[in-house]
Tab-separated table of C-alpha atoms in Angstrom:
chain	number	residue	atom	x	y	z
A	104	UNK	CA	-40.119	11.296	40.405
A	105	UNK	CA	-41.406	12.735	43.713
A	106	UNK	CA	-39.083	14.234	46.292
A	107	UNK	CA	-37.856	11.897	49.007
A	108	UNK	CA	-35.156	13.602	51.066
A	109	UNK	CA	-33.304	16.757	52.093
A	110	UNK	CA	-29.519	17.119	52.029
A	111	UNK	CA	-27.391	18.294	54.937
A	112	UNK	CA	-27.945	22.026	55.568
A	113	UNK	CA	-25.300	24.485	54.359
A	114	UNK	CA	-24.866	28.015	55.682
A	115	UNK	CA	-24.774	30.465	52.773
A	116	UNK	CA	-24.857	33.984	54.225
A	117	UNK	CA	-25.707	36.031	57.298
A	118	UNK	CA	-27.425	39.363	57.977
A	119	UNK	CA	-26.949	39.477	61.791
A	120	UNK	CA	-30.577	40.570	62.269
A	121	UNK	CA	-33.956	38.832	62.373
A	122	UNK	CA	-35.052	37.688	58.914
A	123	UNK	CA	-38.693	38.447	58.155
A	124	UNK	CA	-39.271	37.763	54.443
A	125	UNK	CA	-37.881	36.001	51.381
A	126	UNK	CA	-38.239	36.156	47.610
A	127	UNK	CA	-36.980	34.120	44.661
A	128	UNK	CA	-36.122	35.371	41.170
A	129	UNK	CA	-36.039	32.403	38.798
A	130	UNK	CA	-33.829	34.134	36.227
A	131	UNK	CA	-30.932	34.814	36.717
A	132	UNK	CA	-31.433	32.644	39.819
A	133	UNK	CA	-31.404	34.696	43.024
A	134	UNK	CA	-32.799	34.369	46.545
A	135	UNK	CA	-33.357	37.554	48.570
A	136	UNK	CA	-34.039	37.783	52.299
A	137	UNK	CA	-34.932	40.893	54.287
A	138	UNK	CA	-34.063	41.453	57.944
A	139	UNK	CA	-35.302	43.949	60.475
A	140	UNK	CA	-33.645	45.980	63.252
A	141	UNK	CA	-31.490	46.790	61.341
A	142	UNK	CA	-33.055	46.423	57.892
A	143	UNK	CA	-30.715	44.580	55.542
A	144	UNK	CA	-31.295	42.927	52.182
A	145	UNK	CA	-29.267	39.810	51.474
A	146	UNK	CA	-29.176	38.587	47.857
A	147	UNK	CA	-27.718	35.118	47.245
A	148	UNK	CA	-27.040	33.526	43.828
A	149	UNK	CA	-28.638	30.087	43.592
A	150	UNK	CA	-25.991	27.396	43.465
A	151	UNK	CA	-23.082	29.827	43.624
A	152	UNK	CA	-21.093	32.217	45.766
A	153	UNK	CA	-21.038	35.989	45.872
A	154	UNK	CA	-23.896	36.831	48.262
A	155	UNK	CA	-24.294	40.565	48.884
A	156	UNK	CA	-25.787	42.605	51.721
A	157	UNK	CA	-27.409	46.021	51.292
A	158	UNK	CA	-28.206	48.217	54.304
A	159	UNK	CA	-31.516	50.084	54.033
A	160	UNK	CA	-32.574	53.281	55.804
A	161	UNK	CA	-35.899	51.901	57.046
A	162	UNK	CA	-37.015	51.465	60.673
A	163	UNK	CA	-38.189	47.885	60.104
A	164	UNK	CA	-39.291	45.474	57.367
A	165	UNK	CA	-41.692	42.567	56.870
A	166	UNK	CA	-41.737	41.379	53.230
A	167	UNK	CA	-39.605	41.564	50.090
A	168	UNK	CA	-40.172	40.952	46.368
A	169	UNK	CA	-37.564	40.832	43.590
A	170	UNK	CA	-38.632	42.470	40.323
A	171	UNK	CA	-35.193	42.097	38.716
A	172	UNK	CA	-31.608	41.516	39.792
A	173	UNK	CA	-31.297	45.261	40.479
A	174	UNK	CA	-34.788	46.180	41.739
A	175	UNK	CA	-36.660	44.976	44.834
A	176	UNK	CA	-39.828	46.018	46.672
A	177	UNK	CA	-39.966	46.048	50.484
A	178	UNK	CA	-42.945	46.347	52.846
A	179	UNK	CA	-41.782	48.254	55.901
A	180	UNK	CA	-42.975	48.041	59.492
A	181	UNK	CA	-45.326	51.013	59.064
A	182	UNK	CA	-46.960	49.175	56.120
A	183	UNK	CA	-45.468	51.526	53.526
A	184	UNK	CA	-44.140	49.908	50.336
A	185	UNK	CA	-40.746	50.978	49.029
A	186	UNK	CA	-39.005	50.306	45.727
A	187	UNK	CA	-35.298	49.645	46.110
A	188	UNK	CA	-33.670	50.789	42.870
A	189	UNK	CA	-30.138	49.799	41.921
A	190	UNK	CA	-29.422	47.115	44.512
A	191	UNK	CA	-25.839	46.676	43.353
A	192	UNK	CA	-24.981	50.322	42.639
A	193	UNK	CA	-25.834	52.582	45.577
A	194	UNK	CA	-29.520	51.780	46.094
A	195	UNK	CA	-32.209	54.444	46.052
A	196	UNK	CA	-35.464	54.127	48.046
A	197	UNK	CA	-38.692	55.328	46.447
A	198	UNK	CA	-42.081	54.980	48.192
A	199	UNK	CA	-44.573	53.301	45.846
A	200	UNK	CA	-47.421	52.359	48.210
A	201	UNK	CA	-48.885	52.652	51.693
A	202	UNK	CA	-51.197	50.843	54.126
A	203	UNK	CA	-50.209	47.390	52.826
A	204	UNK	CA	-50.667	44.352	55.043
A	205	UNK	CA	-49.087	41.829	52.706
A	206	UNK	CA	-46.669	41.737	49.771
A	207	UNK	CA	-46.542	38.842	47.306
A	208	UNK	CA	-43.622	38.190	44.976
A	209	UNK	CA	-43.644	36.534	41.541
A	210	UNK	CA	-40.782	34.112	40.747
A	211	UNK	CA	-40.548	35.405	37.177
A	212	UNK	CA	-40.045	38.961	38.442
A	213	UNK	CA	-41.334	42.183	36.844
A	214	UNK	CA	-44.482	42.203	39.032
A	215	UNK	CA	-45.404	42.124	42.728
A	216	UNK	CA	-48.761	42.470	44.468
A	217	UNK	CA	-49.584	44.384	47.662
A	218	UNK	CA	-52.787	43.757	49.636
A	219	UNK	CA	-54.128	46.866	51.401
A	220	UNK	CA	-55.804	47.102	54.778
A	221	UNK	CA	-58.834	48.658	53.055
A	222	UNK	CA	-59.336	45.542	50.906
A	223	UNK	CA	-57.828	46.971	47.737
A	224	UNK	CA	-54.729	45.621	45.995
A	225	UNK	CA	-51.879	47.302	44.157
A	226	UNK	CA	-49.996	45.803	41.243
A	227	UNK	CA	-46.367	46.933	41.322
A	228	UNK	CA	-44.681	46.698	37.914
A	229	UNK	CA	-41.138	47.356	36.812
A	230	UNK	CA	-40.961	49.935	33.993
A	231	UNK	CA	-37.321	50.142	32.890
A	232	UNK	CA	-35.719	51.675	35.993
A	233	UNK	CA	-38.889	52.670	37.861
A	234	UNK	CA	-41.609	50.828	39.788
A	235	UNK	CA	-45.165	51.968	39.099
A	236	UNK	CA	-48.180	51.089	41.221
A	237	UNK	CA	-51.729	50.501	39.979
A	238	UNK	CA	-54.420	50.126	42.644
A	239	UNK	CA	-57.614	48.194	41.948
A	240	UNK	CA	-60.598	46.886	43.877
A	241	UNK	CA	-60.720	43.246	44.930
A	242	UNK	CA	-64.070	41.464	44.689
A	243	UNK	CA	-64.901	40.264	48.191
A	244	UNK	CA	-62.680	40.203	51.268
A	245	UNK	CA	-59.207	38.820	50.520
A	246	UNK	CA	-57.378	37.291	53.489
A	247	UNK	CA	-54.121	36.347	51.759
A	248	UNK	CA	-52.622	35.822	48.340
A	249	UNK	CA	-49.554	34.414	46.591
A	250	UNK	CA	-48.199	34.587	43.058
A	251	UNK	CA	-46.715	31.843	40.918
A	252	UNK	CA	-45.229	32.402	37.475
A	253	UNK	CA	-48.651	32.038	35.848
A	254	UNK	CA	-51.341	32.375	38.545
A	255	UNK	CA	-52.590	34.336	41.551
A	256	UNK	CA	-53.766	32.213	44.508
A	257	UNK	CA	-56.178	34.101	46.770
A	258	UNK	CA	-57.817	33.087	50.062
A	259	UNK	CA	-61.202	34.806	50.418
A	260	UNK	CA	-63.308	35.222	53.532
A	261	UNK	CA	-67.057	34.711	53.629
A	262	UNK	CA	-67.239	32.126	50.869
A	263	UNK	CA	-67.576	29.094	53.138
A	264	UNK	CA	-67.011	28.090	56.748
A	265	UNK	CA	-63.238	28.397	56.460
A	266	UNK	CA	-63.128	30.671	53.437
A	267	UNK	CA	-62.398	29.817	49.833
A	268	UNK	CA	-59.249	29.403	47.767
A	269	UNK	CA	-59.506	30.948	44.311
A	270	UNK	CA	-56.946	30.466	41.548
A	271	UNK	CA	-56.818	33.253	38.936
A	272	UNK	CA	-54.814	33.312	35.694
A	273	UNK	CA	-52.119	35.988	35.472
A	274	UNK	CA	-50.437	38.204	38.050
A	275	UNK	CA	-53.556	39.682	39.722
A	276	UNK	CA	-56.965	38.372	40.870
A	277	UNK	CA	-58.772	40.662	38.402
A	278	UNK	CA	-59.626	37.926	35.875
A	279	UNK	CA	-62.289	35.512	37.101
A	280	UNK	CA	-61.008	32.430	38.928
A	281	UNK	CA	-60.468	29.255	36.950
A	282	UNK	CA	-60.558	27.069	40.081
A	283	UNK	CA	-62.214	27.321	43.508
A	284	UNK	CA	-62.115	25.241	46.672
A	285	UNK	CA	-64.102	25.686	49.881
A	286	UNK	CA	-61.816	25.476	52.896
A	287	UNK	CA	-62.674	23.526	56.085
A	288	UNK	CA	-63.948	25.441	59.108
A	289	UNK	CA	-60.610	24.806	60.860
A	290	UNK	CA	-58.891	26.959	58.213
A	291	UNK	CA	-60.795	30.137	59.102
A	292	UNK	CA	-57.897	31.691	61.063
A	293	UNK	CA	-55.117	30.726	58.656
A	294	UNK	CA	-53.777	33.942	57.147
A	295	UNK	CA	-51.016	32.989	54.698
A	296	UNK	CA	-50.938	31.029	51.442
A	297	UNK	CA	-48.248	29.425	49.289
A	298	UNK	CA	-49.423	28.501	45.809
A	299	UNK	CA	-48.311	25.950	43.236
A	300	UNK	CA	-49.648	24.145	40.157
A	301	UNK	CA	-50.190	20.877	42.076
A	302	UNK	CA	-50.373	21.896	45.740
A	303	UNK	CA	-51.356	25.061	47.602
A	304	UNK	CA	-50.878	25.458	51.364
A	305	UNK	CA	-52.921	27.786	53.596
A	306	UNK	CA	-51.277	28.278	56.994
A	307	UNK	CA	-50.481	30.563	59.917
A	308	UNK	CA	-47.109	31.049	61.524
A	309	UNK	CA	-47.194	29.631	65.043
A	310	UNK	CA	-50.152	27.317	64.358
A	311	UNK	CA	-49.916	23.520	64.542
A	312	UNK	CA	-52.153	22.910	61.519
A	313	UNK	CA	-52.328	23.865	57.846
A	314	UNK	CA	-54.731	23.301	54.981
A	315	UNK	CA	-53.424	21.477	51.908
A	316	UNK	CA	-55.305	22.076	48.653
A	317	UNK	CA	-54.418	19.458	46.047
A	318	UNK	CA	-55.063	20.009	42.337
A	319	UNK	CA	-55.895	16.922	40.279
A	320	UNK	CA	-57.761	16.498	36.975
A	321	UNK	CA	-58.631	20.195	36.921
A	322	UNK	CA	-60.228	20.166	40.387
A	323	UNK	CA	-59.180	21.298	43.864
A	324	UNK	CA	-59.608	19.274	47.058
A	325	UNK	CA	-58.851	20.755	50.492
A	326	UNK	CA	-57.926	18.891	53.681
A	327	UNK	CA	-56.508	19.889	57.063
A	328	UNK	CA	-53.077	18.662	58.150
A	329	UNK	CA	-52.040	18.456	61.805
A	330	UNK	CA	-48.449	18.850	62.980
A	331	UNK	CA	-46.866	17.823	66.259
A	332	UNK	CA	-45.266	21.265	66.700
A	333	UNK	CA	-45.953	24.902	65.754
A	334	UNK	CA	-45.123	25.917	62.206
A	335	UNK	CA	-42.578	28.689	61.548
A	336	UNK	CA	-43.128	28.838	57.771
A	337	UNK	CA	-43.994	26.627	54.791
A	338	UNK	CA	-43.145	26.280	51.103
A	339	UNK	CA	-44.511	24.097	48.287
A	340	UNK	CA	-42.987	22.505	45.197
A	341	UNK	CA	-44.833	20.163	42.855
A	342	UNK	CA	-46.868	17.862	45.133
A	343	UNK	CA	-44.607	18.284	48.192
A	344	UNK	CA	-44.941	20.475	51.280
A	345	UNK	CA	-41.938	21.798	53.204
A	346	UNK	CA	-42.330	22.961	56.801
A	347	UNK	CA	-39.908	24.705	59.149
A	348	UNK	CA	-40.584	24.246	62.852
A	349	UNK	CA	-39.609	26.644	65.621
A	350	UNK	CA	-37.340	24.026	67.249
A	351	UNK	CA	-34.959	24.118	64.280
A	352	UNK	CA	-36.206	21.151	62.270
A	353	UNK	CA	-37.133	21.296	58.589
A	354	UNK	CA	-39.432	18.612	57.155
A	355	UNK	CA	-40.520	17.336	53.754
A	356	UNK	CA	-44.014	15.871	53.307
A	357	UNK	CA	-44.561	14.278	49.887
A	358	UNK	CA	-47.866	13.816	48.089
A	359	UNK	CA	-48.353	10.312	49.485
A	360	UNK	CA	-47.909	11.544	53.077
A	361	UNK	CA	-50.430	14.326	52.488
A	362	UNK	CA	-52.935	11.931	50.938
A	363	UNK	CA	-52.556	9.504	53.857
A	364	UNK	CA	-53.023	12.148	56.572
A	365	UNK	CA	-56.245	11.468	58.512
A	366	UNK	CA	-56.237	13.667	61.636
A	367	UNK	CA	-53.241	12.612	63.714
A	368	UNK	CA	-50.020	14.600	63.227
A	369	UNK	CA	-48.747	13.885	59.715
A	370	UNK	CA	-45.605	11.752	59.437
A	371	UNK	CA	-42.769	13.450	57.524
A	372	UNK	CA	-41.193	11.859	54.482
A	373	UNK	CA	-37.843	13.318	55.577
A	374	UNK	CA	-36.713	15.628	58.372
A	375	UNK	CA	-33.416	17.338	59.229
A	376	UNK	CA	-32.214	19.555	62.069
A	377	UNK	CA	-30.857	22.856	60.811
A	378	UNK	CA	-28.250	23.474	63.512
A	379	UNK	CA	-28.369	27.238	62.937
A	380	UNK	CA	-28.325	30.183	65.319
A	381	UNK	CA	-31.837	31.327	66.100
A	382	UNK	CA	-35.122	29.764	65.038
A	383	UNK	CA	-36.201	29.174	61.425
A	384	UNK	CA	-38.291	32.163	60.346
A	385	UNK	CA	-38.879	31.995	56.572
A	386	UNK	CA	-38.716	29.369	53.817
A	387	UNK	CA	-38.290	29.678	50.051
A	388	UNK	CA	-37.889	27.120	47.265
A	389	UNK	CA	-35.643	27.899	44.310
A	390	UNK	CA	-34.985	26.011	41.081
A	391	UNK	CA	-36.809	23.190	39.318
A	392	UNK	CA	-34.363	20.660	37.878
A	393	UNK	CA	-32.149	20.628	40.993
A	394	UNK	CA	-34.229	22.574	43.515
A	395	UNK	CA	-33.015	23.924	46.837
A	396	UNK	CA	-34.831	24.880	50.017
A	397	UNK	CA	-33.699	28.146	51.605
A	398	UNK	CA	-34.149	28.983	55.294
A	399	UNK	CA	-33.747	32.337	57.029
A	400	UNK	CA	-33.486	32.418	60.817
A	401	UNK	CA	-34.372	34.807	63.621
A	402	UNK	CA	-30.632	35.367	64.164
A	403	UNK	CA	-30.108	36.404	60.545
A	404	UNK	CA	-28.508	33.259	59.132
A	405	UNK	CA	-29.348	32.046	55.611
A	406	UNK	CA	-29.110	28.297	54.933
A	407	UNK	CA	-29.815	26.071	51.935
A	408	UNK	CA	-30.646	22.371	51.555
A	409	UNK	CA	-30.770	20.405	48.315
A	410	UNK	CA	-34.136	18.717	47.671
A	411	UNK	CA	-33.555	15.120	46.599
A	412	UNK	CA	-35.816	13.208	44.224
A	413	UNK	CA	-36.678	9.562	44.726
A	414	UNK	CA	-34.540	7.344	42.534
A	415	UNK	CA	-36.238	5.104	39.976
A	416	UNK	CA	-36.177	1.357	40.299
């Protein structure tokens, strides 16, 4: 059954600093959020208590990836990439990359992907207690990418008026793409992507539009979605899109709402007001059977909302 509602928000943890990035580790079920000024890593068990905060000796931070329950990767404000080893036992920082403009996390862990300013990419893999980087060339000019458990979703420039979405098997874009979709001209400035097996969203924080790419019968179809307010962040799960707005609202748009969108601001399937300190800054979806939506705010609060499926009959 499709998703139809969001539960009342619940505050889970706080970092007392602006949250910039989030990552999910499907097993054993963890959500991590990274803050800046000061840099703190908050790790929250999904569906349980016992959240922990780790202070990091970095000047600032932008993105985080979880490779295991004890190892994370952080992209700092100077675009260096750091491995955080032993999260729960006196963490050690080890630089594993530089000049990265984006860091993508894989829900299954073990691997993360950093996109360099020079157009290259670096695969970051966990090897026992170390993180090793392998840099490779990317065919064409990659604008953004995201990792799912089985695929790499990459937005490329120069392959159409608004670019092109390419879906590659595995954890890097090195194998040839199995699916492609030309993006509308209005998507040319969108610089982030969230991938999924049924829906991929291309967006930009602060913009009032996003591009939804729907997968059906082995094909991709892209369409622009308009919103009434600027977007803070988005997440996808199955055929549904989740959007956090700067005014503190969080909305669910199901597959039917996306299909029906024709130019005017899309009508949400469900919407709630977070009621948190600060503005929503990042979103993450965790879990499959009983999924939850996680929100990190500019004031450092971490909230969760249960995602409710439509009841049969």
